[in-house]
Amino acid sequence: MPSRPILLLDIDGTLIEDRGYRCAQVEAARHVCARWGLPTHTPTEDEINVLHACGYSNEWDSTAFNVGINLVEAGRGNRARPDFAGWARRTRLFSGAPHTRARDLLLSEALPALHPDIHRLLDDVRDPRVSETTRLLYIFVLGSARFEQHFGLEAELHSPSFLETMDVPIPDARSREVILSHPASAYTARPSLPPDGSQPGLYQTPEGEIALAQLGMPDLPLMGLGPMQWLANARGGSVWDYAKPAPAQAIAAMLSASGLPLQDAALAAHAFVRSGQPDGVGLLDGAQVVVIEDNAGGVRAVRSAAAALGAVGVRLQVAGFGVARDAAKRAALAEVCDAVFDDVNQALRSL
């Protein structure tokens, strides 16, 4: 058991000011809307924060939703700027994954003639080979050269990586020292490379690695989507059976922070979730865990994992620290966090 608290650190909005993803989301939506002959309206920063608070923290969901909103509004004869925040809030009336809720809301309000295009936009938002919005998003996120190298697809336009050119690290020098002096891991929904050096696939682009390089912490254990997709390939199921807000990624992140290699941590987390037996996770007994997030779902996942571990005698003390300045995000975080701070520097100084 670590003598210091385990730190689970989200990346976007916590360790990184994610300007690159936000700009990529806007540019991808504009390009697709222009191709479809739609108004090219996109959300403001405040509206993006509301989207995040409503569960749309992954840009492949929000980009397709953005295009769909413009499509439905134009179908009504309204080419004025939509109320993106209002649309985001109305998705709370529906159940399911974010893209499913967005699709079902749009279908409920759209003319029947638009239903095929809504399905085309939102049935599968993850795969750039299928989704036009996600393909453009990846070109902007990775840069056209890395996009072609990773996916084996020809880029439709030339672009640098918005992550490399626009993202800004948030931790100051003191905070980096705090992180590196604790058992810690990056606990993120960013795609990342597979943990065994195998050929990367979907959800295994090096976006997490780009962030850690920018932070000057390339050796911080990175429990992103790469290990979760690797786990799905090895043990069956979908990456979303394991990634947050599911508890498996949270448990794997704790184990990797405690010193287990990424793939061993992922396998141990899977074994526990499947069997409910404490073999492989017992080293966490008695640990204090501090999760620092700008998204309530990640905190809920850690608390859910701690409850499951506690039920078999692996006792954890969990503190949730939210980080956000936006009022909507702070309100969502306050429901699940012990404290909400302006940024990760304030949160780490409170340890």
C-alpha positions as a LaTeX table, in Angstrom:
\begin{tabular}{lrrr}
\hline
Residue & $x$ (\AA) & $y$ (\AA) & $z$ (\AA) \\
\hline
Met1 & 0.00 & 0.00 & 0.00 \\
Pro2 & 1.47 & 3.40 & $-0.95$ \\
Ser3 & 2.28 & 5.67 & 2.03 \\
Arg4 & 1.15 & 8.73 & 0.09 \\
Pro5 & $-2.24$ & 9.12 & $-1.58$ \\
Ile6 & $-2.63$ & 7.67 & $-5.04$ \\
Leu7 & $-3.34$ & 10.47 & $-7.52$ \\
Leu8 & $-5.61$ & 9.74 & $-10.47$ \\
Leu9 & $-5.33$ & 12.68 & $-12.85$ \\
Asp10 & $-7.59$ & 13.36 & $-15.78$ \\
Ile11 & $-5.82$ & 15.01 & $-18.72$ \\
Asp12 & $-8.15$ & 17.33 & $-20.63$ \\
Gly13 & $-9.38$ & 20.21 & $-18.52$ \\
Thr14 & $-7.25$ & 19.01 & $-15.61$ \\
Leu15 & $-3.61$ & 18.66 & $-16.71$ \\
Ile16 & $-4.05$ & 20.18 & $-20.16$ \\
Glu17 & $-6.02$ & 23.20 & $-21.29$ \\
Asp18 & $-7.51$ & 21.36 & $-24.23$ \\
Arg19 & $-7.61$ & 24.08 & $-26.85$ \\
Gly20 & $-6.60$ & 21.64 & $-29.57$ \\
Tyr21 & $-9.60$ & 19.34 & $-29.18$ \\
Arg22 & $-11.98$ & 22.27 & $-28.95$ \\
Cys23 & $-10.61$ & 23.92 & $-32.06$ \\
Ala24 & $-10.60$ & 20.59 & $-33.90$ \\
Gln25 & $-14.25$ & 20.05 & $-32.93$ \\
Val26 & $-15.22$ & 23.45 & $-34.30$ \\
Glu27 & $-13.23$ & 23.12 & $-37.54$ \\
Ala28 & $-14.47$ & 19.59 & $-38.25$ \\
Ala29 & $-18.10$ & 20.64 & $-37.72$ \\
Arg30 & $-17.67$ & 23.69 & $-39.96$ \\
His31 & $-16.13$ & 21.63 & $-42.76$ \\
Val32 & $-18.90$ & 19.01 & $-42.71$ \\
Cys33 & $-21.67$ & 21.60 & $-42.47$ \\
Ala34 & $-20.21$ & 23.50 & $-45.43$ \\
Arg35 & $-20.06$ & 20.29 & $-47.50$ \\
Trp36 & $-23.69$ & 19.52 & $-46.67$ \\
Gly37 & $-24.84$ & 23.05 & $-47.51$ \\
Leu38 & $-25.77$ & 23.80 & $-43.90$ \\
Pro39 & $-25.13$ & 26.87 & $-41.75$ \\
Thr40 & $-21.70$ & 26.54 & $-40.17$ \\
His41 & $-22.72$ & 27.52 & $-36.64$ \\
Thr42 & $-20.61$ & 26.07 & $-33.81$ \\
Pro43 & $-20.81$ & 26.28 & $-29.99$ \\
Thr44 & $-19.13$ & 29.01 & $-28.00$ \\
Glu45 & $-16.68$ & 28.15 & $-25.23$ \\
Asp46 & $-19.47$ & 28.50 & $-22.66$ \\
Glu47 & $-21.73$ & 26.21 & $-24.70$ \\
Ile48 & $-18.95$ & 23.64 & $-25.02$ \\
Asn49 & $-18.70$ & 23.70 & $-21.23$ \\
Val50 & $-22.44$ & 22.99 & $-21.00$ \\
Leu51 & $-22.01$ & 20.13 & $-23.47$ \\
His52 & $-19.27$ & 18.74 & $-21.21$ \\
Ala53 & $-21.52$ & 19.08 & $-18.16$ \\
Cys54 & $-24.20$ & 17.10 & $-20.04$ \\
Gly55 & $-21.80$ & 14.26 & $-20.84$ \\
Tyr56 & $-20.38$ & 15.44 & $-24.18$ \\
Ser57 & $-16.71$ & 15.51 & $-23.21$ \\
Asn58 & $-15.64$ & 13.36 & $-26.17$ \\
Glu59 & $-15.36$ & 15.42 & $-29.32$ \\
Trp60 & $-16.48$ & 12.62 & $-31.63$ \\
Asp61 & $-19.89$ & 12.83 & $-29.88$ \\
Ser62 & $-20.15$ & 16.62 & $-29.77$ \\
Thr63 & $-18.89$ & 17.22 & $-33.34$ \\
Ala64 & $-21.51$ & 14.94 & $-34.88$ \\
Phe65 & $-24.16$ & 16.41 & $-32.56$ \\
Asn66 & $-23.16$ & 19.93 & $-33.68$ \\
Val67 & $-23.70$ & 19.04 & $-37.35$ \\
Gly68 & $-26.99$ & 17.32 & $-36.49$ \\
Ile69 & $-28.32$ & 20.40 & $-34.68$ \\
Asn70 & $-27.58$ & 22.59 & $-37.69$ \\
Leu71 & $-29.22$ & 19.98 & $-39.93$ \\
Val72 & $-32.45$ & 19.83 & $-37.92$ \\
Glu73 & $-32.67$ & 23.59 & $-37.45$ \\
Ala74 & $-32.11$ & 24.20 & $-41.17$ \\
Gly75 & $-34.80$ & 21.61 & $-41.92$ \\
Arg76 & $-37.22$ & 23.78 & $-39.95$ \\
Gly77 & $-36.25$ & 26.76 & $-42.08$ \\
Asn78 & $-34.22$ & 28.27 & $-39.25$ \\
Arg79 & $-30.71$ & 29.20 & $-40.39$ \\
Ala80 & $-30.04$ & 31.44 & $-37.38$ \\
Arg81 & $-27.57$ & 30.41 & $-34.71$ \\
Pro82 & $-29.03$ & 27.57 & $-32.57$ \\
Asp83 & $-29.11$ & 27.40 & $-28.79$ \\
Phe84 & $-26.48$ & 24.66 & $-28.45$ \\
Ala85 & $-26.70$ & 24.71 & $-24.65$ \\
Gly86 & $-30.45$ & 24.17 & $-24.80$ \\
Trp87 & $-30.01$ & 21.24 & $-27.17$ \\
Ala88 & $-27.40$ & 19.71 & $-24.87$ \\
Arg89 & $-29.66$ & 20.00 & $-21.82$ \\
Arg90 & $-32.59$ & 18.36 & $-23.63$ \\
Thr91 & $-30.52$ & 15.21 & $-24.21$ \\
Arg92 & $-30.87$ & 14.54 & $-20.47$ \\
Leu93 & $-34.44$ & 13.43 & $-21.21$ \\
Phe94 & $-33.02$ & 10.41 & $-23.06$ \\
Ser95 & $-31.00$ & 7.42 & $-21.89$ \\
Gly96 & $-27.89$ & 5.75 & $-23.25$ \\
Ala97 & $-24.45$ & 6.84 & $-24.39$ \\
Pro98 & $-24.00$ & 10.51 & $-25.33$ \\
His99 & $-24.17$ & 9.94 & $-29.10$ \\
Thr100 & $-27.26$ & 7.77 & $-28.64$ \\
Arg101 & $-29.00$ & 10.45 & $-26.58$ \\
Ala102 & $-28.08$ & 13.10 & $-29.16$ \\
Arg103 & $-29.35$ & 10.94 & $-32.02$ \\
Asp104 & $-32.63$ & 10.14 & $-30.29$ \\
Leu105 & $-33.28$ & 13.78 & $-29.44$ \\
Leu106 & $-32.59$ & 14.88 & $-33.01$ \\
Leu107 & $-34.80$ & 12.11 & $-34.43$ \\
Ser108 & $-37.63$ & 13.16 & $-32.10$ \\
Glu109 & $-37.55$ & 16.73 & $-33.43$ \\
Ala110 & $-36.52$ & 16.27 & $-37.08$ \\
Leu111 & $-38.55$ & 15.92 & $-40.23$ \\
Pro112 & $-38.68$ & 12.24 & $-41.28$ \\
Ala113 & $-36.76$ & 13.05 & $-44.45$ \\
Leu114 & $-33.74$ & 13.96 & $-42.29$ \\
His115 & $-33.68$ & 10.71 & $-40.31$ \\
Pro116 & $-31.23$ & 8.89 & $-42.63$ \\
Asp117 & $-28.70$ & 11.72 & $-42.31$ \\
Ile118 & $-29.09$ & 11.75 & $-38.52$ \\
His119 & $-28.40$ & 8.01 & $-38.41$ \\
Arg120 & $-25.43$ & 8.52 & $-40.71$ \\
Leu121 & $-24.05$ & 11.15 & $-38.35$ \\
Leu122 & $-24.65$ & 9.51 & $-35.00$ \\
Asp123 & $-25.08$ & 5.73 & $-35.25$ \\
Asp124 & $-21.30$ & 5.25 & $-35.20$ \\
Val125 & $-19.24$ & 8.25 & $-34.15$ \\
Arg126 & $-16.08$ & 6.38 & $-33.16$ \\
Asp127 & $-14.62$ & 4.99 & $-36.37$ \\
Pro128 & $-13.08$ & 7.50 & $-38.83$ \\
Arg129 & $-13.52$ & 4.95 & $-41.60$ \\
Val130 & $-17.28$ & 5.28 & $-41.09$ \\
Ser131 & $-17.88$ & 8.72 & $-39.59$ \\
Glu132 & $-17.20$ & 11.78 & $-41.72$ \\
Thr133 & $-17.13$ & 14.07 & $-38.69$ \\
Thr134 & $-14.71$ & 11.85 & $-36.76$ \\
Arg135 & $-12.43$ & 11.45 & $-39.77$ \\
Leu136 & $-12.00$ & 15.20 & $-40.06$ \\
Leu137 & $-11.70$ & 15.53 & $-36.29$ \\
Tyr138 & $-8.79$ & 13.06 & $-36.25$ \\
Ile139 & $-7.03$ & 14.88 & $-39.10$ \\
Phe140 & $-7.08$ & 18.10 & $-37.07$ \\
Val141 & $-6.25$ & 16.38 & $-33.77$ \\
Leu142 & $-3.34$ & 14.26 & $-34.99$ \\
Gly143 & $-2.23$ & 16.24 & $-38.01$ \\
Ser144 & $-2.66$ & 14.90 & $-41.52$ \\
Ala145 & 0.69 & 13.06 & $-41.64$ \\
Arg146 & 0.11 & 11.15 & $-38.39$ \\
Phe147 & $-3.50$ & 10.48 & $-39.40$ \\
Glu148 & $-2.39$ & 8.82 & $-42.64$ \\
Gln149 & 0.32 & 6.83 & $-40.86$ \\
His150 & $-2.02$ & 5.54 & $-38.17$ \\
Phe151 & $-5.19$ & 4.81 & $-40.11$ \\
Gly152 & $-3.82$ & 4.07 & $-43.57$ \\
Leu153 & $-6.34$ & 6.52 & $-45.01$ \\
Glu154 & $-5.62$ & 9.48 & $-47.24$ \\
Ala155 & $-6.14$ & 12.77 & $-45.42$ \\
Glu156 & $-8.73$ & 14.97 & $-47.11$ \\
Leu157 & $-6.76$ & 18.10 & $-46.29$ \\
His158 & $-3.38$ & 19.11 & $-44.91$ \\
Ser159 & $-3.22$ & 20.13 & $-41.27$ \\
Pro160 & $-0.78$ & 20.24 & $-38.36$ \\
Ser161 & $-1.72$ & 18.53 & $-35.10$ \\
Phe162 & $-3.95$ & 20.88 & $-33.14$ \\
Leu163 & $-2.94$ & 19.06 & $-29.94$ \\
Glu164 & 0.74 & 19.80 & $-30.49$ \\
Thr165 & 0.23 & 23.38 & $-31.61$ \\
Met166 & $-2.64$ & 24.59 & $-29.40$ \\
Asp167 & $-2.79$ & 22.66 & $-26.12$ \\
Val168 & $-1.40$ & 24.33 & $-22.99$ \\
Pro169 & $-0.10$ & 22.49 & $-19.89$ \\
Ile170 & $-1.77$ & 23.62 & $-16.67$ \\
Pro171 & 0.44 & 22.30 & $-13.82$ \\
Asp172 & 3.15 & 24.67 & $-12.66$ \\
Ala173 & 6.60 & 23.49 & $-11.54$ \\
Arg174 & 5.46 & 22.95 & $-7.96$ \\
Ser175 & 2.49 & 20.86 & $-9.07$ \\
Arg176 & 4.67 & 18.70 & $-11.30$ \\
Glu177 & 6.90 & 18.02 & $-8.30$ \\
Val178 & 3.86 & 17.01 & $-6.24$ \\
Ile179 & 2.62 & 14.66 & $-8.96$ \\
Leu180 & 6.01 & 13.02 & $-9.45$ \\
Ser181 & 6.48 & 12.55 & $-5.69$ \\
His182 & 3.22 & 10.57 & $-5.38$ \\
Pro183 & 2.07 & 7.26 & $-6.82$ \\
Ala184 & 0.09 & 8.69 & $-9.72$ \\
Ser185 & $-1.35$ & 7.87 & $-13.11$ \\
Ala186 & $-3.07$ & 9.70 & $-15.92$ \\
Tyr187 & $-6.68$ & 8.47 & $-15.88$ \\
Thr188 & $-8.11$ & 9.65 & $-19.16$ \\
Ala189 & $-10.56$ & 9.02 & $-21.97$ \\
Arg190 & $-7.89$ & 10.14 & $-24.45$ \\
Pro191 & $-6.87$ & 7.49 & $-26.95$ \\
Ser192 & $-3.39$ & 6.15 & $-26.26$ \\
Leu193 & $-1.05$ & 3.49 & $-27.57$ \\
Pro194 & $-1.53$ & $-0.20$ & $-26.70$ \\
Pro195 & 0.43 & $-1.26$ & $-23.61$ \\
Asp196 & 2.30 & $-4.14$ & $-25.23$ \\
Gly197 & 3.74 & $-2.33$ & $-28.24$ \\
Ser198 & 1.41 & $-4.16$ & $-30.63$ \\
Gln199 & $-0.02$ & $-2.66$ & $-33.80$ \\
Pro200 & $-2.31$ & 0.19 & $-32.68$ \\
Gly201 & $-5.93$ & 0.22 & $-33.75$ \\
Leu202 & $-9.05$ & 2.24 & $-33.06$ \\
Tyr203 & $-8.81$ & 4.28 & $-29.83$ \\
Gln204 & $-5.05$ & 3.68 & $-29.85$ \\
Thr205 & $-3.78$ & 6.90 & $-31.41$ \\
Pro206 & $-1.00$ & 8.58 & $-29.37$ \\
Glu207 & $-3.06$ & 11.47 & $-28.04$ \\
Gly208 & $-2.32$ & 10.66 & $-24.42$ \\
Glu209 & 1.38 & 10.37 & $-25.16$ \\
Ile210 & 1.34 & 13.79 & $-26.87$ \\
Ala211 & $-0.10$ & 15.28 & $-23.68$ \\
Leu212 & 2.45 & 13.68 & $-21.36$ \\
Ala213 & 5.29 & 14.90 & $-23.56$ \\
Gln214 & 3.90 & 18.43 & $-23.39$ \\
Leu215 & 3.65 & 18.13 & $-19.60$ \\
Gly216 & 7.27 & 17.00 & $-19.29$ \\
Met217 & 6.08 & 13.77 & $-17.61$ \\
Pro218 & 6.48 & 11.14 & $-20.34$ \\
Asp219 & 6.95 & 8.32 & $-17.81$ \\
Leu220 & 3.73 & 8.95 & $-15.88$ \\
Pro221 & 1.64 & 5.74 & $-16.16$ \\
Leu222 & $-0.97$ & 6.41 & $-18.84$ \\
Met223 & $-4.24$ & 4.55 & $-18.33$ \\
Gly224 & $-6.05$ & 5.85 & $-21.40$ \\
Leu225 & $-8.20$ & 4.16 & $-23.99$ \\
Gly226 & $-5.22$ & 2.26 & $-25.44$ \\
Pro227 & $-5.04$ & $-0.28$ & $-22.59$ \\
Met228 & $-8.83$ & $-0.49$ & $-22.43$ \\
Gln229 & $-9.06$ & $-1.33$ & $-26.15$ \\
Trp230 & $-6.20$ & $-3.82$ & $-25.71$ \\
Leu231 & $-8.20$ & $-5.39$ & $-22.86$ \\
Ala232 & $-11.32$ & $-5.59$ & $-25.03$ \\
Asn233 & $-9.27$ & $-7.30$ & $-27.76$ \\
Ala234 & $-7.77$ & $-9.75$ & $-25.26$ \\
Arg235 & $-10.82$ & $-10.54$ & $-23.14$ \\
Gly236 & $-13.79$ & $-9.66$ & $-25.32$ \\
Gly237 & $-16.40$ & $-6.95$ & $-25.24$ \\
Ser238 & $-16.20$ & $-3.30$ & $-26.19$ \\
Val239 & $-13.73$ & $-0.70$ & $-25.00$ \\
Trp240 & $-16.72$ & 1.04 & $-23.41$ \\
Asp241 & $-17.34$ & $-1.97$ & $-21.18$ \\
Tyr242 & $-14.07$ & $-1.06$ & $-19.44$ \\
Ala243 & $-13.40$ & 2.68 & $-19.95$ \\
Lys244 & $-14.75$ & 5.30 & $-17.58$ \\
Pro245 & $-17.43$ & 5.71 & $-16.40$ \\
Ala246 & $-17.10$ & 1.91 & $-16.03$ \\
Pro247 & $-15.07$ & 0.95 & $-12.93$ \\
Ala248 & $-12.44$ & $-1.23$ & $-14.66$ \\
Gln249 & $-10.36$ & 1.71 & $-15.92$ \\
Ala250 & $-10.42$ & 3.34 & $-12.49$ \\
Ile251 & $-9.13$ & 0.16 & $-10.83$ \\
Ala252 & $-6.49$ & $-0.29$ & $-13.53$ \\
Ala253 & $-5.38$ & 3.32 & $-13.05$ \\
Met254 & $-4.97$ & 2.79 & $-9.29$ \\
Leu255 & $-2.96$ & $-0.38$ & $-9.89$ \\
Ser256 & $-0.70$ & 1.23 & $-12.48$ \\
Ala257 & $-0.08$ & 4.16 & $-10.13$ \\
Ser258 & 0.92 & 1.60 & $-7.52$ \\
Gly259 & 3.58 & 0.15 & $-9.81$ \\
Leu260 & 1.96 & $-2.54$ & $-11.93$ \\
Pro261 & 2.73 & $-2.43$ & $-15.68$ \\
Leu262 & $-0.20$ & $-1.15$ & $-17.71$ \\
Gln263 & $-1.23$ & $-4.48$ & $-19.21$ \\
Asp264 & $-0.95$ & $-6.31$ & $-15.86$ \\
Ala265 & $-3.04$ & $-3.58$ & $-14.22$ \\
Ala266 & $-5.69$ & $-3.85$ & $-16.95$ \\
Leu267 & $-5.84$ & $-7.65$ & $-16.66$ \\
Ala268 & $-6.07$ & $-7.53$ & $-12.86$ \\
Ala269 & $-8.88$ & $-4.97$ & $-13.04$ \\
His270 & $-10.73$ & $-7.13$ & $-15.56$ \\
Ala271 & $-10.31$ & $-10.24$ & $-13.41$ \\
Phe272 & $-11.74$ & $-8.44$ & $-10.39$ \\
Val273 & $-14.70$ & $-6.99$ & $-12.27$ \\
Arg274 & $-15.51$ & $-10.40$ & $-13.74$ \\
Ser275 & $-15.02$ & $-12.54$ & $-10.62$ \\
Gly276 & $-15.46$ & $-10.17$ & $-7.70$ \\
Gln277 & $-12.48$ & $-11.85$ & $-6.08$ \\
Pro278 & $-9.74$ & $-9.69$ & $-4.52$ \\
Asp279 & $-6.81$ & $-11.64$ & $-5.99$ \\
Gly280 & $-4.64$ & $-9.16$ & $-7.88$ \\
Val281 & $-6.11$ & $-6.02$ & $-6.32$ \\
Gly282 & $-5.25$ & $-6.63$ & $-2.67$ \\
Leu283 & $-2.27$ & $-4.26$ & $-2.82$ \\
Leu284 & $-4.79$ & $-1.40$ & $-2.86$ \\
Asp285 & $-6.16$ & $-2.28$ & 0.58 \\
Gly286 & $-5.97$ & 0.72 & 2.89 \\
Ala287 & $-4.95$ & 3.14 & 0.17 \\
Gln288 & $-6.04$ & 6.75 & 0.01 \\
Val289 & $-7.03$ & 7.80 & $-3.49$ \\
Val290 & $-7.45$ & 11.34 & $-4.75$ \\
Val291 & $-9.11$ & 11.65 & $-8.15$ \\
Ile292 & $-8.77$ & 15.06 & $-9.82$ \\
Glu293 & $-11.22$ & 15.54 & $-12.68$ \\
Asp294 & $-13.10$ & 18.16 & $-14.62$ \\
Asn295 & $-15.83$ & 15.62 & $-15.43$ \\
Ala296 & $-18.21$ & 14.16 & $-12.87$ \\
Gly297 & $-18.37$ & 10.79 & $-14.64$ \\
Gly298 & $-14.74$ & 10.02 & $-13.91$ \\
Val299 & $-15.22$ & 10.72 & $-10.20$ \\
Arg300 & $-18.33$ & 8.54 & $-10.08$ \\
Ala301 & $-16.38$ & 5.70 & $-11.67$ \\
Val302 & $-13.69$ & 5.85 & $-8.98$ \\
Arg303 & $-16.30$ & 5.88 & $-6.21$ \\
Ser304 & $-18.09$ & 2.94 & $-7.85$ \\
Ala305 & $-14.81$ & 1.04 & $-8.07$ \\
Ala306 & $-14.04$ & 1.77 & $-4.41$ \\
Ala307 & $-17.47$ & 0.51 & $-3.36$ \\
Ala308 & $-16.98$ & $-2.75$ & $-5.29$ \\
Leu309 & $-13.52$ & $-3.24$ & $-3.80$ \\
Gly310 & $-14.77$ & $-2.45$ & $-0.32$ \\
Ala311 & $-17.46$ & $-5.12$ & $-0.64$ \\
Val312 & $-14.70$ & $-7.77$ & $-0.79$ \\
Gly313 & $-12.55$ & $-6.27$ & 1.97 \\
Val314 & $-10.24$ & $-4.04$ & $-0.10$ \\
Arg315 & $-10.82$ & $-0.76$ & 1.69 \\
Leu316 & $-10.10$ & 2.57 & 0.04 \\
Gln317 & $-10.53$ & 6.16 & 1.12 \\
Val318 & $-11.52$ & 8.22 & $-1.92$ \\
Ala319 & $-11.50$ & 11.99 & $-2.22$ \\
Gly320 & $-12.88$ & 13.61 & $-5.35$ \\
Phe321 & $-11.42$ & 16.96 & $-6.35$ \\
Gly322 & $-13.20$ & 18.77 & $-9.16$ \\
Val323 & $-11.42$ & 21.40 & $-11.24$ \\
Ala324 & $-13.35$ & 23.95 & $-13.30$ \\
Arg325 & $-14.07$ & 27.64 & $-13.54$ \\
Asp326 & $-17.25$ & 27.38 & $-15.59$ \\
Ala327 & $-20.39$ & 27.54 & $-13.44$ \\
Ala328 & $-22.18$ & 24.65 & $-15.18$ \\
Lys329 & $-19.20$ & 22.33 & $-14.81$ \\
Arg330 & $-18.64$ & 23.35 & $-11.19$ \\
Ala331 & $-22.27$ & 22.58 & $-10.37$ \\
Ala332 & $-22.03$ & 19.12 & $-11.95$ \\
Leu333 & $-18.76$ & 18.40 & $-10.14$ \\
Ala334 & $-20.08$ & 19.61 & $-6.79$ \\
Glu335 & $-22.62$ & 16.77 & $-6.81$ \\
Val336 & $-19.89$ & 14.11 & $-6.62$ \\
Cys337 & $-16.74$ & 15.84 & $-5.33$ \\
Asp338 & $-15.48$ & 16.65 & $-1.85$ \\
Ala339 & $-14.18$ & 19.99 & $-3.10$ \\
Val340 & $-14.12$ & 21.96 & $-6.35$ \\
Phe341 & $-11.13$ & 24.12 & $-7.27$ \\
Asp342 & $-10.33$ & 26.56 & $-10.05$ \\
Asp343 & $-7.52$ & 24.38 & $-11.39$ \\
Val344 & $-5.23$ & 21.46 & $-10.67$ \\
Asn345 & $-2.62$ & 23.70 & $-9.04$ \\
Gln346 & $-5.09$ & 24.74 & $-6.34$ \\
Ala347 & $-6.25$ & 21.14 & $-5.94$ \\
Leu348 & $-2.72$ & 19.78 & $-5.45$ \\
Arg349 & $-1.85$ & 22.51 & $-2.96$ \\
Ser350 & $-4.70$ & 21.30 & $-0.77$ \\
Leu351 & $-3.17$ & 17.84 & $-0.29$ \\
\hline
\end{tabular}
